[in-house]
Amino acid sequence: MDHRAQVSEFLRTRRDRIKPEEAGIIGGGRRRVPGLRREEVAFLAGVSVEYYARMERGDLAGVSSEVLDSIAKALQLDDAEIDHLADLARAAGPPPPRRRTRPGEQTVKPTLQRFLDSVTGAPMWVRDQRMDFVAANSLGRALYAPLFDDPANQGNSARFTFLDPAAQTFFPDWERNADDIVATLRIYAGQNPLDRRLTDLIGELVTRSETFRRRWAAHNVRHHRAGIKRIHHPAVGDLELSYEAMGLPANPEWFMFAYTAEPGSASEDRLKLLGSLAATTPPKTDVRK
C-alpha cells in the first residue's frame, strides 16, 4: 500500500462527506466537490491553503500534533479517525528502531489457554490484527465452528466473511459485520504499514472480493471494543450476544473477545445447548491447528 495515497484518500474522503452548512459555511457559490473545498478546510483548521494541500497530497512528514488536532476538528473526525490520522502521521516519520522478536513470543502461553478454558459459560477467543484466530475456549470454538469447517478460510475471520458464502447465513447482519471488519483492518494497516502479512491479506481480499474492495476504498475506520453480535448458528439457531474486546498487554497485537447472552433469553438457552454440544468435542490448544 502506498502511504501517501492512503493519506491523500483518507483526508479527501473525510472532506467530501461534510456539507458546507454542517461546517458553518454559508453560500460559497457553485461547487465542483461534494463536500468542503480544500481552502475551506484550511480556513477552519487555521493553516494555509498550501500547507493543507501538501497534507492532502499525502505528505504528513513533520506535521505537528497541534495541526493534526486542528485538521481533525475541521474534518469533524471521531475518535477512531483521530487515532488513524495520528497513525498515518507517525508512519510518515522516520521508522522506529527495529525490535527484536523474542523466540516464542507469538505462541499461546499455557497460562492464557488455561484461563480461556476455565471460562465455561461464555464463548471466548483471541485474534490478532490480521483477523487470524489465535486461541479460544471450547465454547468459542463451537460458536465459530463454520469458520473452521472450510480450510480455505485458514482460521481467518476476514477471509470467512468475504470469501466464504456461508458467512452471509452465519451473520444475519452481514453488511454491518463486513463494514466493521474493513474499518478495523484500516486501523491496523495505519498502525502497521510495514506488516507484510497484513498487507498480503488486504491485497488478497481486494483482488478476490468486490465487496471488500468497495469498502476498502471508502477509508472508514472504527474501533472494535464492544457491541452486539447476531449469529445464525447451524447447530442451535439464532443467537444475539453482547461482546467486549480486551487488549492483551503481553501481546499487543492480540485481542480477546468475550460473549454473553441476556439472562433468561432464548439466546442464553441456545448458548447453554451449544456448550453441551461442545463438551463432547475434544479441545484443541490452538484454533489454527
mmCIF file of C-alpha atoms in Angstrom:
data_model
loop_
_atom_site.group_PDB
_atom_site.id
_atom_site.type_symbol
_atom_site.label_atom_id
_atom_site.label_comp_id
_atom_site.label_asym_id
_atom_site.label_seq_id
_atom_site.Cartn_x
_atom_site.Cartn_y
_atom_site.Cartn_z
ATOM 1 C CA MET A 1 0.000 0.000 0.000
ATOM 2 C CA ASP A 2 1.313 3.440 -0.977
ATOM 3 C CA HIS A 3 1.409 5.513 2.198
ATOM 4 C CA ARG A 4 0.998 8.900 0.504
ATOM 5 C CA ALA A 5 -2.015 7.593 -1.405
ATOM 6 C CA GLN A 6 -3.562 6.293 1.828
ATOM 7 C CA VAL A 7 -3.140 9.697 3.491
ATOM 8 C CA SER A 8 -4.471 11.569 0.469
ATOM 9 C CA GLU A 9 -7.539 9.388 0.042
ATOM 10 C CA PHE A 10 -8.354 9.382 3.756
ATOM 11 C CA LEU A 11 -8.296 13.182 4.008
ATOM 12 C CA ARG A 12 -10.183 13.624 0.745
ATOM 13 C CA THR A 13 -12.957 11.189 1.691
ATOM 14 C CA ARG A 14 -13.350 12.887 5.091
ATOM 15 C CA ARG A 15 -13.555 16.300 3.386
ATOM 16 C CA ASP A 16 -16.043 15.091 0.781
ATOM 17 C CA ARG A 17 -18.554 13.864 3.346
ATOM 18 C CA ILE A 18 -19.012 17.223 5.142
ATOM 19 C CA LYS A 19 -21.676 19.555 3.785
ATOM 20 C CA PRO A 20 -20.702 23.248 3.929
ATOM 21 C CA GLU A 21 -23.636 24.092 6.193
ATOM 22 C CA GLU A 22 -22.515 21.378 8.639
ATOM 23 C CA ALA A 23 -19.220 23.238 8.992
ATOM 24 C CA GLY A 24 -20.895 26.636 9.421
ATOM 25 C CA ILE A 25 -20.095 27.789 5.872
ATOM 26 C CA ILE A 26 -22.951 29.615 4.179
ATOM 27 C CA GLY A 27 -23.132 30.068 0.422
ATOM 28 C CA GLY A 28 -19.831 29.761 -1.328
ATOM 29 C CA GLY A 29 -21.079 29.780 -4.900
ATOM 30 C CA ARG A 30 -21.201 26.938 -7.344
ATOM 31 C CA ARG A 31 -19.373 23.796 -6.185
ATOM 32 C CA ARG A 32 -17.478 21.128 -8.080
ATOM 33 C CA VAL A 33 -16.810 18.998 -4.982
ATOM 34 C CA PRO A 34 -19.371 17.014 -2.960
ATOM 35 C CA GLY A 35 -18.235 18.438 0.381
ATOM 36 C CA LEU A 36 -15.815 21.068 1.580
ATOM 37 C CA ARG A 37 -13.175 22.678 -0.595
ATOM 38 C CA ARG A 38 -9.522 22.428 0.401
ATOM 39 C CA GLU A 39 -9.370 26.140 1.168
ATOM 40 C CA GLU A 40 -12.380 25.812 3.467
ATOM 41 C CA VAL A 41 -10.709 23.030 5.443
ATOM 42 C CA ALA A 42 -7.552 25.121 5.657
ATOM 43 C CA PHE A 43 -9.546 28.115 6.920
ATOM 44 C CA LEU A 44 -11.371 26.050 9.541
ATOM 45 C CA ALA A 45 -8.091 24.485 10.696
ATOM 46 C CA GLY A 46 -6.202 27.785 10.782
ATOM 47 C CA VAL A 47 -3.477 26.746 8.329
ATOM 48 C CA SER A 48 -2.536 27.998 4.902
ATOM 49 C CA VAL A 49 -4.157 26.523 1.821
ATOM 50 C CA GLU A 50 -0.719 25.482 0.555
ATOM 51 C CA TYR A 51 0.061 23.663 3.802
ATOM 52 C CA TYR A 52 -3.201 21.748 3.833
ATOM 53 C CA ALA A 53 -2.867 20.968 0.103
ATOM 54 C CA ARG A 54 0.540 19.447 0.857
ATOM 55 C CA MET A 55 -1.040 17.281 3.531
ATOM 56 C CA GLU A 56 -3.814 16.144 1.231
ATOM 57 C CA ARG A 57 -1.226 15.201 -1.369
ATOM 58 C CA GLY A 58 -0.081 12.666 1.205
ATOM 59 C CA ASP A 59 2.796 14.456 2.910
ATOM 60 C CA LEU A 60 2.387 14.377 6.703
ATOM 61 C CA ALA A 61 6.108 14.466 7.475
ATOM 62 C CA GLY A 62 6.819 16.954 10.249
ATOM 63 C CA VAL A 63 3.178 17.888 10.833
ATOM 64 C CA SER A 64 2.747 18.803 14.498
ATOM 65 C CA SER A 65 0.172 17.256 16.810
ATOM 66 C CA GLU A 66 -1.433 20.709 17.158
ATOM 67 C CA VAL A 67 -2.007 20.926 13.409
ATOM 68 C CA LEU A 68 -3.327 17.370 13.329
ATOM 69 C CA ASP A 69 -5.776 18.279 16.098
ATOM 70 C CA SER A 70 -6.919 21.334 14.125
ATOM 71 C CA ILE A 71 -7.408 19.269 10.970
ATOM 72 C CA ALA A 72 -9.322 16.652 12.967
ATOM 73 C CA LYS A 73 -11.698 19.313 14.301
ATOM 74 C CA ALA A 74 -12.168 20.872 10.863
ATOM 75 C CA LEU A 75 -12.981 17.485 9.343
ATOM 76 C CA GLN A 76 -15.156 16.501 12.331
ATOM 77 C CA LEU A 77 -13.257 13.254 12.870
ATOM 78 C CA ASP A 78 -14.411 10.787 15.513
ATOM 79 C CA ASP A 79 -12.080 9.062 17.987
ATOM 80 C CA ALA A 80 -11.174 6.206 15.635
ATOM 81 C CA GLU A 81 -10.479 8.607 12.767
ATOM 82 C CA ILE A 82 -8.344 10.857 15.004
ATOM 83 C CA ASP A 83 -6.277 7.842 16.049
ATOM 84 C CA HIS A 84 -5.969 6.733 12.417
ATOM 85 C CA LEU A 85 -4.758 10.167 11.307
ATOM 86 C CA ALA A 86 -2.161 10.115 14.102
ATOM 87 C CA ASP A 87 -1.033 6.644 12.969
ATOM 88 C CA LEU A 88 -0.667 7.863 9.387
ATOM 89 C CA ALA A 89 1.378 10.838 10.564
ATOM 90 C CA ARG A 90 3.564 8.598 12.709
ATOM 91 C CA ALA A 91 4.217 6.331 9.724
ATOM 92 C CA ALA A 92 5.353 9.369 7.703
ATOM 93 C CA GLY A 93 8.229 9.979 10.120
ATOM 94 C CA PRO A 94 11.482 8.060 10.495
ATOM 95 C CA PRO A 95 10.953 4.353 11.177
ATOM 96 C CA PRO A 96 11.296 3.320 14.828
ATOM 97 C CA PRO A 97 14.223 1.106 15.862
ATOM 98 C CA ARG A 98 13.578 -2.469 14.821
ATOM 99 C CA ARG A 99 12.558 -4.512 17.843
ATOM 100 C CA ARG A 100 13.936 -7.985 18.164
ATOM 101 C CA THR A 101 11.202 -10.573 18.500
ATOM 102 C CA ARG A 102 11.909 -12.984 21.284
ATOM 103 C CA PRO A 103 11.605 -16.657 20.311
ATOM 104 C CA GLY A 104 8.189 -17.991 21.157
ATOM 105 C CA GLU A 105 6.737 -14.514 21.797
ATOM 106 C CA GLN A 106 3.829 -15.119 19.440
ATOM 107 C CA THR A 107 2.915 -18.551 20.764
ATOM 108 C CA VAL A 108 -0.049 -19.113 23.055
ATOM 109 C CA LYS A 109 1.190 -19.459 26.614
ATOM 110 C CA PRO A 110 -0.276 -22.347 28.629
ATOM 111 C CA THR A 111 -1.452 -19.831 31.235
ATOM 112 C CA LEU A 112 -3.539 -17.964 28.648
ATOM 113 C CA GLN A 113 -5.067 -21.179 27.352
ATOM 114 C CA ARG A 114 -5.851 -22.319 30.905
ATOM 115 C CA PHE A 115 -7.560 -19.003 31.566
ATOM 116 C CA LEU A 116 -9.693 -19.348 28.442
ATOM 117 C CA ASP A 117 -10.564 -22.947 29.264
ATOM 118 C CA SER A 118 -11.574 -22.002 32.821
ATOM 119 C CA VAL A 119 -14.431 -19.900 31.382
ATOM 120 C CA THR A 120 -17.148 -22.410 30.549
ATOM 121 C CA GLY A 121 -20.301 -20.289 30.327
ATOM 122 C CA ALA A 122 -19.194 -17.714 27.774
ATOM 123 C CA PRO A 123 -17.526 -18.038 24.364
ATOM 124 C CA MET A 124 -14.047 -16.513 24.481
ATOM 125 C CA TRP A 125 -11.435 -16.272 21.766
ATOM 126 C CA VAL A 126 -8.300 -14.361 20.850
ATOM 127 C CA ARG A 127 -7.398 -12.972 17.429
ATOM 128 C CA ASP A 128 -4.518 -10.923 16.082
ATOM 129 C CA GLN A 129 -4.516 -7.784 13.935
ATOM 130 C CA ARG A 130 -4.674 -9.876 10.778
ATOM 131 C CA MET A 131 -8.010 -11.339 11.917
ATOM 132 C CA ASP A 132 -6.407 -14.768 12.496
ATOM 133 C CA PHE A 133 -7.859 -16.790 15.366
ATOM 134 C CA VAL A 134 -5.067 -17.442 17.852
ATOM 135 C CA ALA A 135 -6.776 -19.292 20.728
ATOM 136 C CA ALA A 136 -10.239 -19.943 22.147
ATOM 137 C CA ASN A 137 -12.094 -21.864 24.801
ATOM 138 C CA SER A 138 -14.335 -24.785 23.905
ATOM 139 C CA LEU A 139 -17.456 -22.657 23.583
ATOM 140 C CA GLY A 140 -15.617 -20.061 21.492
ATOM 141 C CA ARG A 141 -14.518 -22.735 19.022
ATOM 142 C CA ALA A 142 -18.041 -24.132 18.908
ATOM 143 C CA LEU A 143 -19.561 -20.705 18.293
ATOM 144 C CA TYR A 144 -17.331 -20.075 15.275
ATOM 145 C CA ALA A 145 -17.338 -23.669 14.012
ATOM 146 C CA PRO A 146 -18.457 -22.681 10.454
ATOM 147 C CA LEU A 147 -15.307 -20.587 10.080
ATOM 148 C CA PHE A 148 -13.157 -23.666 10.681
ATOM 149 C CA ASP A 149 -15.256 -26.009 8.533
ATOM 150 C CA ASP A 150 -13.573 -24.768 5.351
ATOM 151 C CA PRO A 151 -9.746 -24.986 5.407
ATOM 152 C CA ALA A 152 -9.654 -22.251 2.741
ATOM 153 C CA ASN A 153 -10.546 -19.717 5.447
ATOM 154 C CA GLN A 154 -7.250 -20.522 7.203
ATOM 155 C CA GLY A 155 -8.840 -19.643 10.554
ATOM 156 C CA ASN A 156 -9.202 -16.028 9.423
ATOM 157 C CA SER A 157 -12.445 -14.156 10.072
ATOM 158 C CA ALA A 158 -11.892 -11.664 7.221
ATOM 159 C CA ARG A 159 -11.451 -14.451 4.657
ATOM 160 C CA PHE A 160 -14.515 -16.191 6.078
ATOM 161 C CA THR A 161 -16.613 -13.028 5.884
ATOM 162 C CA PHE A 162 -15.710 -12.028 2.331
ATOM 163 C CA LEU A 163 -14.750 -15.262 0.591
ATOM 164 C CA ASP A 164 -16.955 -17.945 2.168
ATOM 165 C CA PRO A 165 -20.646 -17.905 1.107
ATOM 166 C CA ALA A 166 -21.551 -19.496 4.453
ATOM 167 C CA ALA A 167 -20.745 -16.212 6.197
ATOM 168 C CA GLN A 168 -23.832 -14.462 4.845
ATOM 169 C CA THR A 169 -26.030 -17.039 6.563
ATOM 170 C CA PHE A 170 -23.909 -17.172 9.707
ATOM 171 C CA PHE A 171 -24.038 -13.361 10.149
ATOM 172 C CA PRO A 172 -27.638 -12.110 9.721
ATOM 173 C CA ASP A 173 -26.204 -8.571 9.880
ATOM 174 C CA TRP A 174 -23.582 -9.432 7.290
ATOM 175 C CA GLU A 175 -23.357 -5.910 5.822
ATOM 176 C CA ARG A 176 -22.628 -4.336 9.198
ATOM 177 C CA ASN A 177 -20.215 -7.113 10.123
ATOM 178 C CA ALA A 178 -18.365 -6.614 6.819
ATOM 179 C CA ASP A 179 -18.190 -2.852 7.427
ATOM 180 C CA ASP A 180 -16.747 -3.442 10.906
ATOM 181 C CA ILE A 181 -14.036 -5.808 9.696
ATOM 182 C CA VAL A 182 -12.837 -3.497 6.926
ATOM 183 C CA ALA A 183 -12.895 -0.442 9.197
ATOM 184 C CA THR A 184 -10.901 -2.345 11.822
ATOM 185 C CA LEU A 185 -8.360 -3.545 9.256
ATOM 186 C CA ARG A 186 -7.951 0.084 8.162
ATOM 187 C CA ILE A 187 -6.993 0.975 11.735
ATOM 188 C CA TYR A 188 -4.438 -1.836 11.901
ATOM 189 C CA ALA A 189 -2.988 -1.025 8.472
ATOM 190 C CA GLY A 190 -2.435 2.553 9.610
ATOM 191 C CA GLN A 191 -0.680 1.352 12.745
ATOM 192 C CA ASN A 192 1.472 -1.229 10.964
ATOM 193 C CA PRO A 193 2.028 -0.149 7.336
ATOM 194 C CA LEU A 194 5.071 -2.435 7.010
ATOM 195 C CA ASP A 195 3.354 -5.604 8.229
ATOM 196 C CA ARG A 196 3.800 -7.847 5.192
ATOM 197 C CA ARG A 197 1.292 -10.488 6.300
ATOM 198 C CA LEU A 198 -1.347 -7.830 6.891
ATOM 199 C CA THR A 199 -0.768 -6.111 3.546
ATOM 200 C CA ASP A 200 -0.779 -9.504 1.797
ATOM 201 C CA LEU A 201 -4.172 -10.302 3.367
ATOM 202 C CA ILE A 202 -5.599 -6.938 2.309
ATOM 203 C CA GLY A 203 -4.202 -7.392 -1.195
ATOM 204 C CA GLU A 204 -5.780 -10.841 -1.438
ATOM 205 C CA LEU A 205 -9.187 -9.548 -0.332
ATOM 206 C CA VAL A 206 -9.043 -6.513 -2.626
ATOM 207 C CA THR A 207 -8.264 -8.836 -5.528
ATOM 208 C CA ARG A 208 -10.815 -11.532 -4.762
ATOM 209 C CA SER A 209 -13.779 -9.628 -3.298
ATOM 210 C CA GLU A 210 -15.526 -6.692 -4.944
ATOM 211 C CA THR A 211 -17.497 -6.038 -1.749
ATOM 212 C CA PHE A 212 -14.263 -5.789 0.233
ATOM 213 C CA ARG A 213 -12.657 -3.592 -2.444
ATOM 214 C CA ARG A 214 -15.578 -1.138 -2.365
ATOM 215 C CA ARG A 215 -15.480 -0.871 1.417
ATOM 216 C CA TRP A 216 -11.706 -0.528 1.490
ATOM 217 C CA ALA A 217 -11.887 2.408 -0.928
ATOM 218 C CA ALA A 218 -14.220 4.262 1.489
ATOM 219 C CA HIS A 219 -11.370 4.663 4.049
ATOM 220 C CA ASN A 220 -13.722 4.272 7.012
ATOM 221 C CA VAL A 221 -12.141 3.378 10.346
ATOM 222 C CA ARG A 222 -13.669 2.110 13.560
ATOM 223 C CA HIS A 223 -12.634 0.849 16.974
ATOM 224 C CA HIS A 224 -13.894 -2.655 17.734
ATOM 225 C CA ARG A 225 -14.401 -2.573 21.501
ATOM 226 C CA ALA A 226 -17.935 -3.637 22.389
ATOM 227 C CA GLY A 227 -21.287 -4.280 20.772
ATOM 228 C CA ILE A 228 -23.954 -6.781 19.790
ATOM 229 C CA LYS A 229 -23.291 -9.750 17.520
ATOM 230 C CA ARG A 230 -26.160 -11.619 15.883
ATOM 231 C CA ILE A 231 -25.307 -15.134 14.702
ATOM 232 C CA HIS A 232 -27.329 -17.843 12.990
ATOM 233 C CA HIS A 233 -25.577 -20.969 14.219
ATOM 234 C CA PRO A 234 -26.112 -24.181 12.222
ATOM 235 C CA ALA A 235 -26.379 -26.275 15.395
ATOM 236 C CA VAL A 236 -28.539 -24.159 17.722
ATOM 237 C CA GLY A 237 -30.152 -21.417 15.632
ATOM 238 C CA ASP A 238 -30.295 -17.686 16.225
ATOM 239 C CA LEU A 239 -28.118 -16.054 18.888
ATOM 240 C CA GLU A 240 -27.934 -12.421 19.982
ATOM 241 C CA LEU A 241 -24.825 -11.877 22.080
ATOM 242 C CA SER A 242 -23.122 -8.900 23.696
ATOM 243 C CA TYR A 243 -19.353 -8.786 23.339
ATOM 244 C CA GLU A 244 -16.473 -6.975 24.975
ATOM 245 C CA ALA A 245 -12.980 -6.699 23.460
ATOM 246 C CA MET A 246 -9.846 -6.532 25.586
ATOM 247 C CA GLY A 247 -6.233 -5.918 24.664
ATOM 248 C CA LEU A 248 -3.526 -8.268 25.916
ATOM 249 C CA PRO A 249 -0.515 -6.213 27.057
ATOM 250 C CA ALA A 250 1.852 -9.189 26.827
ATOM 251 C CA ASN A 251 0.942 -9.498 23.131
ATOM 252 C CA PRO A 252 -0.026 -6.007 21.884
ATOM 253 C CA GLU A 253 -1.259 -7.344 18.535
ATOM 254 C CA TRP A 254 -3.715 -9.748 20.187
ATOM 255 C CA PHE A 255 -7.259 -9.013 21.315
ATOM 256 C CA MET A 256 -9.540 -11.159 23.442
ATOM 257 C CA PHE A 257 -13.310 -11.227 22.925
ATOM 258 C CA ALA A 258 -15.906 -12.451 25.402
ATOM 259 C CA TYR A 259 -19.570 -13.055 24.513
ATOM 260 C CA THR A 260 -22.554 -13.189 26.862
ATOM 261 C CA ALA A 261 -26.288 -13.627 26.389
ATOM 262 C CA GLU A 262 -29.055 -11.730 28.157
ATOM 263 C CA PRO A 263 -30.081 -13.725 31.268
ATOM 264 C CA GLY A 264 -33.331 -15.597 30.760
ATOM 265 C CA SER A 265 -33.326 -15.082 26.996
ATOM 266 C CA ALA A 266 -33.687 -17.646 24.240
ATOM 267 C CA SER A 267 -30.090 -16.855 23.288
ATOM 268 C CA GLU A 268 -28.930 -17.890 26.760
ATOM 269 C CA ASP A 269 -30.754 -21.222 26.427
ATOM 270 C CA ARG A 270 -29.258 -21.825 22.990
ATOM 271 C CA LEU A 271 -25.782 -20.863 24.219
ATOM 272 C CA LYS A 272 -26.107 -23.426 27.028
ATOM 273 C CA LEU A 273 -27.156 -26.029 24.452
ATOM 274 C CA LEU A 274 -24.124 -25.141 22.339
ATOM 275 C CA GLY A 275 -21.955 -25.564 25.437
ATOM 276 C CA SER A 276 -23.387 -29.053 25.987
ATOM 277 C CA LEU A 277 -22.650 -29.965 22.390
ATOM 278 C CA ALA A 278 -19.154 -28.513 22.642
ATOM 279 C CA ALA A 279 -18.424 -30.574 25.733
ATOM 280 C CA THR A 280 -18.463 -33.692 23.567
ATOM 281 C CA THR A 281 -15.770 -32.259 21.239
ATOM 282 C CA PRO A 282 -12.130 -32.857 22.264
ATOM 283 C CA PRO A 283 -10.459 -29.476 22.984
ATOM 284 C CA LYS A 284 -7.547 -28.177 20.920
ATOM 285 C CA THR A 285 -4.841 -25.932 22.334
ATOM 286 C CA ASP A 286 -4.604 -23.768 19.207
ATOM 287 C CA VAL A 287 -7.575 -22.952 16.977
ATOM 288 C CA ARG A 288 -5.257 -22.592 13.965
ATOM 289 C CA LYS A 289 -4.302 -26.275 14.050
#
